[in-house]
JSON list of C-alpha atoms and ligand atoms in Angstrom, two decimals:
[
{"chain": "A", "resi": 1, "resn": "UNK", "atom": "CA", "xyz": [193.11, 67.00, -123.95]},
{"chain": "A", "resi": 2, "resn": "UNK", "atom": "CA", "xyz": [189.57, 66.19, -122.76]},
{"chain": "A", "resi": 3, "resn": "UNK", "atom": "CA", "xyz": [188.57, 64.88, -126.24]},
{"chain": "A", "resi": 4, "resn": "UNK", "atom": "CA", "xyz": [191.28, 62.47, -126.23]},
{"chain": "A", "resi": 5, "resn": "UNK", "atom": "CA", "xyz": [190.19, 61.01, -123.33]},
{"chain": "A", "resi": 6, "resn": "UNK", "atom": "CA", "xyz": [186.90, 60.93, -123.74]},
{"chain": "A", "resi": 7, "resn": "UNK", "atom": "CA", "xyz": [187.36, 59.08, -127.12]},
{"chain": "A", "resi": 8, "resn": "UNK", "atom": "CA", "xyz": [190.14, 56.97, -125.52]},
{"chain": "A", "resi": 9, "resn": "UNK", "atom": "CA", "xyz": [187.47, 55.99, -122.75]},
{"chain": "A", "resi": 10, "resn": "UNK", "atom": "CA", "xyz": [184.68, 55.24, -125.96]},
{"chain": "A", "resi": 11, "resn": "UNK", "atom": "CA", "xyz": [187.69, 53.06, -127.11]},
{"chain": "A", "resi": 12, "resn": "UNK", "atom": "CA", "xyz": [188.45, 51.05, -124.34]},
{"chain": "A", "resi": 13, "resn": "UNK", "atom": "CA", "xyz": [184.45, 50.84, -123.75]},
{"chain": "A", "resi": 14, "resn": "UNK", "atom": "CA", "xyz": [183.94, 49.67, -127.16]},
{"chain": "A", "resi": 15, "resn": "UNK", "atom": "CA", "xyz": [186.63, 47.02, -126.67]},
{"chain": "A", "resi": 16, "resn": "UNK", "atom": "CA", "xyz": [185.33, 45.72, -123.77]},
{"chain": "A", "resi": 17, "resn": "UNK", "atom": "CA", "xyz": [181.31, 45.76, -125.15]},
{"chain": "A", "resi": 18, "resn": "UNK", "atom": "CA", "xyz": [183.38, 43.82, -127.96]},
{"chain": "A", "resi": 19, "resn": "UNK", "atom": "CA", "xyz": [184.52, 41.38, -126.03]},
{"chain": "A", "resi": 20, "resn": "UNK", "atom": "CA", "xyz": [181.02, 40.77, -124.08]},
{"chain": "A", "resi": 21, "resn": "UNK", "atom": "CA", "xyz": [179.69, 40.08, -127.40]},
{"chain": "A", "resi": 22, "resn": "UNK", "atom": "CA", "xyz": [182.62, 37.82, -128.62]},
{"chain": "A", "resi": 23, "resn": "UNK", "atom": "CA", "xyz": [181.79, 35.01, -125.94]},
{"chain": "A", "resi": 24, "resn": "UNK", "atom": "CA", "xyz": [180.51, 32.40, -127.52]},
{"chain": "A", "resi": 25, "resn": "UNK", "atom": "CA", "xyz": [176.83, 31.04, -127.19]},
{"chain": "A", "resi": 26, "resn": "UNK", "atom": "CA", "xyz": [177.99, 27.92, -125.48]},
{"chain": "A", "resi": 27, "resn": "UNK", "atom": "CA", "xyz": [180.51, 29.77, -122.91]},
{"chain": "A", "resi": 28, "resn": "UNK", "atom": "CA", "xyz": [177.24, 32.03, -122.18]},
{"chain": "A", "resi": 29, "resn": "UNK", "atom": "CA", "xyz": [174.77, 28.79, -121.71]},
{"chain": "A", "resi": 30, "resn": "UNK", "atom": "CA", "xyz": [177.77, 27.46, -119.55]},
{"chain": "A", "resi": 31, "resn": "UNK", "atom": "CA", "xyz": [177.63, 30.50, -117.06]},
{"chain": "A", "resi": 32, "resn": "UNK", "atom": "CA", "xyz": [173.95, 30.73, -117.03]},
{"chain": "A", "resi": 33, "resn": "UNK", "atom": "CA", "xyz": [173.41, 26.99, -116.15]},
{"chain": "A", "resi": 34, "resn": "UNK", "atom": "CA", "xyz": [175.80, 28.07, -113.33]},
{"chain": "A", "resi": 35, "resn": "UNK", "atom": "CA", "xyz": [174.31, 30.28, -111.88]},
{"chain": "A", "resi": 36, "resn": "UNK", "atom": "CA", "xyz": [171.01, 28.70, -111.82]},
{"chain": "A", "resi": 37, "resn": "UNK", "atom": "CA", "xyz": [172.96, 26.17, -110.17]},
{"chain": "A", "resi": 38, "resn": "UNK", "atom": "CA", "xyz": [173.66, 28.57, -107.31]},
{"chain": "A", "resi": 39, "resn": "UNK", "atom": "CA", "xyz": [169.92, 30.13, -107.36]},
{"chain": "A", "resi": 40, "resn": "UNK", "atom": "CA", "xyz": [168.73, 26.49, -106.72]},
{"chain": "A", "resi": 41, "resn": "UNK", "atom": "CA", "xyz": [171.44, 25.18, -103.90]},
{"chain": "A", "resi": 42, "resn": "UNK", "atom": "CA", "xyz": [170.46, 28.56, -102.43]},
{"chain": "A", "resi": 43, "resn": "UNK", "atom": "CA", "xyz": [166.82, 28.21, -102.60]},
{"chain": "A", "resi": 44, "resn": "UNK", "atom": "CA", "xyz": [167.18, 24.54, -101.11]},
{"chain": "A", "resi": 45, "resn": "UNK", "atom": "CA", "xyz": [169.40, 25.68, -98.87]},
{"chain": "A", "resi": 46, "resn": "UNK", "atom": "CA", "xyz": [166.47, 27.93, -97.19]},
{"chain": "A", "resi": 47, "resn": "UNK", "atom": "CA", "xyz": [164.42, 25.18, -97.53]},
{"chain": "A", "resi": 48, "resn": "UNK", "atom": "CA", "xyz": [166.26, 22.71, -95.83]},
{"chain": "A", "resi": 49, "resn": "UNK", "atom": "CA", "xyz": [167.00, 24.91, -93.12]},
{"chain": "A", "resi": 50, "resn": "UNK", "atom": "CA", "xyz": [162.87, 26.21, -92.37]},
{"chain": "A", "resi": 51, "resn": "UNK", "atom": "CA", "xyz": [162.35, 22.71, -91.87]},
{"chain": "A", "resi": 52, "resn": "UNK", "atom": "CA", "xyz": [164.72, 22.32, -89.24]},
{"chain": "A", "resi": 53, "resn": "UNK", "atom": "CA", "xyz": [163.13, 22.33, -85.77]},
{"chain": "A", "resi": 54, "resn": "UNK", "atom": "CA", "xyz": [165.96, 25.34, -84.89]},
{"chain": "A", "resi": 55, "resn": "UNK", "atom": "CA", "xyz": [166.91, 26.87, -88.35]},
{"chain": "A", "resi": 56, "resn": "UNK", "atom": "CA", "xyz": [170.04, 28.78, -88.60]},
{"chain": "A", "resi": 57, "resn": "UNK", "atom": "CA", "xyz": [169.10, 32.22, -89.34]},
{"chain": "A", "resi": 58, "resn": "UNK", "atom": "CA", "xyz": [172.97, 33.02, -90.45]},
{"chain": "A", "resi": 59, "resn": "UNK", "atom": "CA", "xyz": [172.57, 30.30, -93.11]},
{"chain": "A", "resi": 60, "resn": "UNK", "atom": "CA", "xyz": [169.07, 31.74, -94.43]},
{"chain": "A", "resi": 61, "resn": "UNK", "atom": "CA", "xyz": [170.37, 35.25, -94.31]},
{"chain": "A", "resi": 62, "resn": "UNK", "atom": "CA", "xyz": [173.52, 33.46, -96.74]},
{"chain": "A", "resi": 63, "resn": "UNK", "atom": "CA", "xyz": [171.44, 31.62, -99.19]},
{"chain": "A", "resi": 64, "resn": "UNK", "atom": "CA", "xyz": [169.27, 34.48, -99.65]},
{"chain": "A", "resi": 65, "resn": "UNK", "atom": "CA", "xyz": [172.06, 36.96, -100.32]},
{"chain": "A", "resi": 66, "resn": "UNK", "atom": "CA", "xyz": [173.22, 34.06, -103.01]},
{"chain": "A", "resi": 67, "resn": "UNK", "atom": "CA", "xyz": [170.11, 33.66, -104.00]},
{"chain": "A", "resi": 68, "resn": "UNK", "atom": "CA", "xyz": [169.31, 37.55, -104.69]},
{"chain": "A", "resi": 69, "resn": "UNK", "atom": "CA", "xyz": [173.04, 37.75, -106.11]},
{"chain": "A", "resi": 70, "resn": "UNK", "atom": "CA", "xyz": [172.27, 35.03, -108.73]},
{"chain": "A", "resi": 71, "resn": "UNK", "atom": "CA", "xyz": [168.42, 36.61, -109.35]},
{"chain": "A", "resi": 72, "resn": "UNK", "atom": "CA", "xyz": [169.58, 39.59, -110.64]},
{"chain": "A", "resi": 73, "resn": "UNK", "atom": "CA", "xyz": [172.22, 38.21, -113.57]},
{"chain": "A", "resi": 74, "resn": "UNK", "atom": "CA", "xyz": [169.57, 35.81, -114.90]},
{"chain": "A", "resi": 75, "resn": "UNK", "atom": "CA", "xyz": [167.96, 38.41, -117.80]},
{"chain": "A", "resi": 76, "resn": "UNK", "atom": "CA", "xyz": [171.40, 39.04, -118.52]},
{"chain": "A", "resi": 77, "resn": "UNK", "atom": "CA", "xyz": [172.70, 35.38, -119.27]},
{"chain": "A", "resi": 78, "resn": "UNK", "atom": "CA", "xyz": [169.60, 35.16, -122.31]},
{"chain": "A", "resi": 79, "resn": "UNK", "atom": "CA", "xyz": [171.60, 36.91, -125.19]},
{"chain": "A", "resi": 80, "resn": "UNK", "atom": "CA", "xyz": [169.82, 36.09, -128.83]},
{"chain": "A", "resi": 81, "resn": "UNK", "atom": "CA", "xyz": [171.91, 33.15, -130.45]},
{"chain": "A", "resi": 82, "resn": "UNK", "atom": "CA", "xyz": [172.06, 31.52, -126.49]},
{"chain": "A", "resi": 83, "resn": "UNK", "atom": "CA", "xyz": [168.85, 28.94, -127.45]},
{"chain": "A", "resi": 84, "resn": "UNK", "atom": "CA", "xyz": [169.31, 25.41, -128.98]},
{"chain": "A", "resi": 85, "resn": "UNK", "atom": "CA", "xyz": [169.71, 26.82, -131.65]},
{"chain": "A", "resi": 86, "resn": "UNK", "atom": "CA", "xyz": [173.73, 27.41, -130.14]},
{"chain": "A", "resi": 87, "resn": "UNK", "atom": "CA", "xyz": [174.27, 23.71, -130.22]},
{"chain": "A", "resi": 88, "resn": "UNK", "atom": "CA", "xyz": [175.39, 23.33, -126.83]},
{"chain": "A", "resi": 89, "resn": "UNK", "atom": "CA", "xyz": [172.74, 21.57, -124.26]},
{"chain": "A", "resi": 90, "resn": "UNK", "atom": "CA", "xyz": [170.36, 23.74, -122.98]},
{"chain": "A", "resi": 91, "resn": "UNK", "atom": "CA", "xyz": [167.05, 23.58, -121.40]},
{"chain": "A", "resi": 92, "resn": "UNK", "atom": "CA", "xyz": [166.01, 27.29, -122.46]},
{"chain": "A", "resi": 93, "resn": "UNK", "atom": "CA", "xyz": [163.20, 27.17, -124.92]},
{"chain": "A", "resi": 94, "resn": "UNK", "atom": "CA", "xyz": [162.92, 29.76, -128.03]},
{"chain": "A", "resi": 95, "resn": "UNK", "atom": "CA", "xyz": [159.61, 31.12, -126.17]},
{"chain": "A", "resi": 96, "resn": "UNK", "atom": "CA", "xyz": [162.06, 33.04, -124.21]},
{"chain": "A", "resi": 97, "resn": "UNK", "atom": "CA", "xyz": [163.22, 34.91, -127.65]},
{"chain": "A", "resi": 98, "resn": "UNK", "atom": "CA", "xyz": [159.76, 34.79, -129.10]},
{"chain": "A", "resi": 99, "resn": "UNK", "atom": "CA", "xyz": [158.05, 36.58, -126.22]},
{"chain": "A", "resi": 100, "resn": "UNK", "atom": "CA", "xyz": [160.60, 38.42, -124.45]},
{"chain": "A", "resi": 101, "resn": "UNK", "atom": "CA", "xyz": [158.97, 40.82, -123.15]},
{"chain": "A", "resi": 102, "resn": "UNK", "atom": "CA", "xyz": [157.11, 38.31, -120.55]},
{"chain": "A", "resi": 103, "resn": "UNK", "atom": "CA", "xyz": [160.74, 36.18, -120.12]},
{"chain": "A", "resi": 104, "resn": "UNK", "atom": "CA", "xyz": [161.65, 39.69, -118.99]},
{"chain": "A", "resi": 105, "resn": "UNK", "atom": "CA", "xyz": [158.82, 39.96, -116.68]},
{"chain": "A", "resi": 106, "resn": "UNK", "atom": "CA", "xyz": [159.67, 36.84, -115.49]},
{"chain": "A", "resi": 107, "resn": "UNK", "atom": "CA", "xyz": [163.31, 37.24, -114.46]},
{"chain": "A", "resi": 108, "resn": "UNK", "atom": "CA", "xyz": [161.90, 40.70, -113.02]},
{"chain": "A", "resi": 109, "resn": "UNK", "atom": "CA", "xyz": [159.27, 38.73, -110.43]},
{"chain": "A", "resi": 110, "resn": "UNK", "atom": "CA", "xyz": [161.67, 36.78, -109.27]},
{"chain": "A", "resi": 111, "resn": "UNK", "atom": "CA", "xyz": [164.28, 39.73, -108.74]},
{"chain": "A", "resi": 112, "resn": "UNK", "atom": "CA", "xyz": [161.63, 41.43, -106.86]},
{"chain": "A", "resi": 113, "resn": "UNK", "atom": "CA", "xyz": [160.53, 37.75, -104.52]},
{"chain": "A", "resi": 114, "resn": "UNK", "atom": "CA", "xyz": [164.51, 37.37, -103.66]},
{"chain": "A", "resi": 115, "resn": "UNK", "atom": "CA", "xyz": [164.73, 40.73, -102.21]},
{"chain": "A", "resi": 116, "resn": "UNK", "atom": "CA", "xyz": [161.86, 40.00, -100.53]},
{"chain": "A", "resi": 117, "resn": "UNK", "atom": "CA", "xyz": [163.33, 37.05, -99.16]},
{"chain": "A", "resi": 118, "resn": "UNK", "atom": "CA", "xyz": [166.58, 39.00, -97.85]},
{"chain": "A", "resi": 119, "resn": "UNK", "atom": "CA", "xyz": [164.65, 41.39, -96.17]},
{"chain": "A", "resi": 120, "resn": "UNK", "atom": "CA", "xyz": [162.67, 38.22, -94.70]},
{"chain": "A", "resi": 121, "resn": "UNK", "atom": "CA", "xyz": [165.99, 37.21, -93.66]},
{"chain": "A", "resi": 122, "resn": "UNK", "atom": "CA", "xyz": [167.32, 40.17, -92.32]},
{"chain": "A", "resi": 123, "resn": "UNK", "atom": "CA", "xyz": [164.72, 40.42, -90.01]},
{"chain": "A", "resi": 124, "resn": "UNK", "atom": "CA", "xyz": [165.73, 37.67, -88.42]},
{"chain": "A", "resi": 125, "resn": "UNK", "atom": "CA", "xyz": [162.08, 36.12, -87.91]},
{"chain": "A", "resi": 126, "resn": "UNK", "atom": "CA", "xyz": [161.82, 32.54, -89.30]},
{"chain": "A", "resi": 127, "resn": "UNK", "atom": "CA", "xyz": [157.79, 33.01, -89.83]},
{"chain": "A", "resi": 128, "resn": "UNK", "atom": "CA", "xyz": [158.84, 35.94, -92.21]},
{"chain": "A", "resi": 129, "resn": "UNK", "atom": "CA", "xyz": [160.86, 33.60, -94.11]},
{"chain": "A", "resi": 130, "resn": "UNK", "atom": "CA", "xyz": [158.56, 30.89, -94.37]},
{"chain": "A", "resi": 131, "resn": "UNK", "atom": "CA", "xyz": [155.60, 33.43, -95.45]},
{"chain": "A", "resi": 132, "resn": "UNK", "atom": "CA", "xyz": [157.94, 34.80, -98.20]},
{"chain": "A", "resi": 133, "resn": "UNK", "atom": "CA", "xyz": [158.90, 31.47, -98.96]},
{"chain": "A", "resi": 134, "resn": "UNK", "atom": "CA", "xyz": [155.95, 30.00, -102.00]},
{"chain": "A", "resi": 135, "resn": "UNK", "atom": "CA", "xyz": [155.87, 33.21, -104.18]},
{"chain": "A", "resi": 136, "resn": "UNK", "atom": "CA", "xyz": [159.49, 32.96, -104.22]},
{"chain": "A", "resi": 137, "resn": "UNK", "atom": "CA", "xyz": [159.13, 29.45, -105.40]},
{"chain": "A", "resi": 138, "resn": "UNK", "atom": "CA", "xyz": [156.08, 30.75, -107.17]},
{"chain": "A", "resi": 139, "resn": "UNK", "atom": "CA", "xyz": [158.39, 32.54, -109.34]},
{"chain": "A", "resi": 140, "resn": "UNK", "atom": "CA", "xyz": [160.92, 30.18, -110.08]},
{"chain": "A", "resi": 141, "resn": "UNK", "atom": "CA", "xyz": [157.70, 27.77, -111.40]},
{"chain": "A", "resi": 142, "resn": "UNK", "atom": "CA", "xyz": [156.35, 30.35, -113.13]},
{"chain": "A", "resi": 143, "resn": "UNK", "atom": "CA", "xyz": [159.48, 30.51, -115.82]},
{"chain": "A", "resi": 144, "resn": "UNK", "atom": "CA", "xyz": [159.78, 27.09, -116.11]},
{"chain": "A", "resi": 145, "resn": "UNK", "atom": "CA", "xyz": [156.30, 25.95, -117.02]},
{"chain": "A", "resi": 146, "resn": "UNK", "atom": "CA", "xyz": [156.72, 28.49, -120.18]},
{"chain": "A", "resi": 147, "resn": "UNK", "atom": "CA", "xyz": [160.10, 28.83, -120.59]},
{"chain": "A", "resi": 148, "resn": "UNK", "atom": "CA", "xyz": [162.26, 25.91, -119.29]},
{"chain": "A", "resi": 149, "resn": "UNK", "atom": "CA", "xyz": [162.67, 22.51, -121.31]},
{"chain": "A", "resi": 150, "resn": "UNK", "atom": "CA", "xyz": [161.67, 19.23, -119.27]},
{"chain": "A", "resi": 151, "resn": "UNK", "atom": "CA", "xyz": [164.37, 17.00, -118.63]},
{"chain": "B", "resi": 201, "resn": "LIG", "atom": "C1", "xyz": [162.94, 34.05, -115.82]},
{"chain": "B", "resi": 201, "resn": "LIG", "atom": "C2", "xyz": [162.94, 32.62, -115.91]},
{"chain": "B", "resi": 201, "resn": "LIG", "atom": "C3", "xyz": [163.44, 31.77, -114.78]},
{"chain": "B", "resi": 201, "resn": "LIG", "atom": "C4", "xyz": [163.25, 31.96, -113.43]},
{"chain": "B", "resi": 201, "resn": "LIG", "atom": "C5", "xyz": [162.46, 33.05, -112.73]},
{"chain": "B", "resi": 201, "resn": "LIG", "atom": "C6", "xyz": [163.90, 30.84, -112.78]},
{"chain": "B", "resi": 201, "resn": "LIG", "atom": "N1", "xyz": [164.48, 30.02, -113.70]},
{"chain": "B", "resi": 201, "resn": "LIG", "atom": "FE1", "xyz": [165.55, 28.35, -113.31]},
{"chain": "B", "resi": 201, "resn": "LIG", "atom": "N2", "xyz": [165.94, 28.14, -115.31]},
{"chain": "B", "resi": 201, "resn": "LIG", "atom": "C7", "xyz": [165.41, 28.90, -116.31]},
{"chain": "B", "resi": 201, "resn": "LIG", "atom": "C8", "xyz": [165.88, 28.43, -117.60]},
{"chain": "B", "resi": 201, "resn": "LIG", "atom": "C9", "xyz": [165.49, 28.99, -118.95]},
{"chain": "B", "resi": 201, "resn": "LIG", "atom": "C10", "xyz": [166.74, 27.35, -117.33]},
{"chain": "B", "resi": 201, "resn": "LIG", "atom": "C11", "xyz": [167.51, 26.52, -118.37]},
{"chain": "B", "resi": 201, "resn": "LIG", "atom": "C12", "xyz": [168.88, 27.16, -118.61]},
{"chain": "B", "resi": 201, "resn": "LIG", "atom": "C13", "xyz": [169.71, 26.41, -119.64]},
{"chain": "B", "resi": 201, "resn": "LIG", "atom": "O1", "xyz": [169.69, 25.16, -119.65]},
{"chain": "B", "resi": 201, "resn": "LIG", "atom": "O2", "xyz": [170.39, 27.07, -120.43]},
{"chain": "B", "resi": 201, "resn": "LIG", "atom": "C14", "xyz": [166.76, 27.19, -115.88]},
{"chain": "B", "resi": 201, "resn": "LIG", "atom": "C15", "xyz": [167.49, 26.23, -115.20]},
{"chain": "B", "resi": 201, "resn": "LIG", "atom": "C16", "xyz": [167.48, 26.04, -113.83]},
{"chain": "B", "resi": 201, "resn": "LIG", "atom": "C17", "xyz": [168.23, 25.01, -113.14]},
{"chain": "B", "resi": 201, "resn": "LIG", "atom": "C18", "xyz": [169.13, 23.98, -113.80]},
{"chain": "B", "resi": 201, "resn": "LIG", "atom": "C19", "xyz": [170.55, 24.49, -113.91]},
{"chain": "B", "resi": 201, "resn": "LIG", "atom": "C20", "xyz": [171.47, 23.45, -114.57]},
{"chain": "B", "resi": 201, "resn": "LIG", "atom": "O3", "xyz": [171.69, 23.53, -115.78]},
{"chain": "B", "resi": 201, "resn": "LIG", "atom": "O4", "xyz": [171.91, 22.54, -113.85]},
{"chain": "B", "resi": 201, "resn": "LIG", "atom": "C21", "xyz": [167.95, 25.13, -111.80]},
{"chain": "B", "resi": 201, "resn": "LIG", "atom": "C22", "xyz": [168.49, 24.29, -110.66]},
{"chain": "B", "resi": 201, "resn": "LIG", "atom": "C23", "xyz": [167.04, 26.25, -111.67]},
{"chain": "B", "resi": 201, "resn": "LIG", "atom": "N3", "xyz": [166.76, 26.77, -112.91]},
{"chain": "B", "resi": 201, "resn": "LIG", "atom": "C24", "xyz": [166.50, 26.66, -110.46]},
{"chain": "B", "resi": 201, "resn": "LIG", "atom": "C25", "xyz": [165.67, 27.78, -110.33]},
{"chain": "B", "resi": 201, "resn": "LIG", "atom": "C26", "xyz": [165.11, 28.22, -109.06]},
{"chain": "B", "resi": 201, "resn": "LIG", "atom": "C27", "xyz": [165.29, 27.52, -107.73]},
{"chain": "B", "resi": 201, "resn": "LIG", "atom": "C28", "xyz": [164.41, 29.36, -109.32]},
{"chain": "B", "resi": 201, "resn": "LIG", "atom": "C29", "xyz": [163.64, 30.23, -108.36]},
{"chain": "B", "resi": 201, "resn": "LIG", "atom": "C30", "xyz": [164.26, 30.63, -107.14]},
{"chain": "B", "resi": 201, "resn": "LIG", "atom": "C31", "xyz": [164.51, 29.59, -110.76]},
{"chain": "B", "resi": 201, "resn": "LIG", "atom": "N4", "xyz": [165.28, 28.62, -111.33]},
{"chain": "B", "resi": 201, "resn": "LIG", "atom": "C32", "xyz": [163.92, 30.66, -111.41]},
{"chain": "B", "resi": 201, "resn": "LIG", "atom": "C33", "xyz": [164.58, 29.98, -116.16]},
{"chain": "B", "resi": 201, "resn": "LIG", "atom": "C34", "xyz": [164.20, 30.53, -114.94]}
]
């Protein structure tokens, strides 16, 4: 009885790996470009607000949660195949293939500078925000000079 479980479970695993691997490069590009788009209204959405003579600390603490939320999915979105070399538009360059290892360290930094930032947030102090707030952009420039088309 166990066994068939068990290899019903590696089924229905398989399947769904299966399917993961079945989107196609251009769906994948789509979502990523997403949720960069989120990762950047976030960031600007701290930004605008630390320049505010009274910033909302609820907002911060909202974009950073985003922000964090979006951080963590980015190494995932970067599948082989998912460069111009897909077809679809795309600003990632094949650097990110060819030396994955520091894309990875990349996506890692800025993982690490967004929880930073919620923990800046959480502590409701809006001089702990704004002192976490250039390595997190730090981060984000980072990738792009090496990684990240120009428009
Ligand atoms: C690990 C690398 C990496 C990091 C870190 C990174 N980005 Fe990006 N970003 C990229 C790549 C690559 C693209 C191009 C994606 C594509 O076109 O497929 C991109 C695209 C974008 C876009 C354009 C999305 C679109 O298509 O409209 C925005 C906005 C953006 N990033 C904002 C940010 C901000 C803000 C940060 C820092 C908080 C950041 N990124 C950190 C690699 C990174």
């Amino acid at each position: 009885m166990n066994r068939k479980i068990t290899a019903i479970a590696a089924l229905t695993l398989g399947l769904a790996s299966a399917a993961v691997y079945a989107a196609k490069p251009a769906d994948i590009i789509a979502a990523r470009q997403a949720n960069f788009k989120v990762i950047g209204k976030s960031f600007k959405g701290i930004m605008d607000e630390m320049r505010k003579p009274a910033p909302d600390m609820a907002m911060i603490k909202a974009s950073a949660n985003a922000l964090a939320g979006g951080s963590s999915k980015v190494s995932g979105y970067f599948p082989k195949g998912s460069g111009p070399e897909a077809g679809a538009k795309t600003h990632a360059l094949p650097a990110i293939w060819a030396k994955n290892a520091d894309f990875k360290k990349s996506a890692a930094n800025l993982v690490a500078a967004s929880k930073k930032m919620q923990l800046a947030a959480n502590s409701n102090n809006i001089d702990t925000v704004k002192a976490a707030f250039p390595a997190l952009g730090g981060t984000c420039k980072g990738c792009h000079d090496q990684f990240k088309a120009k428009d």
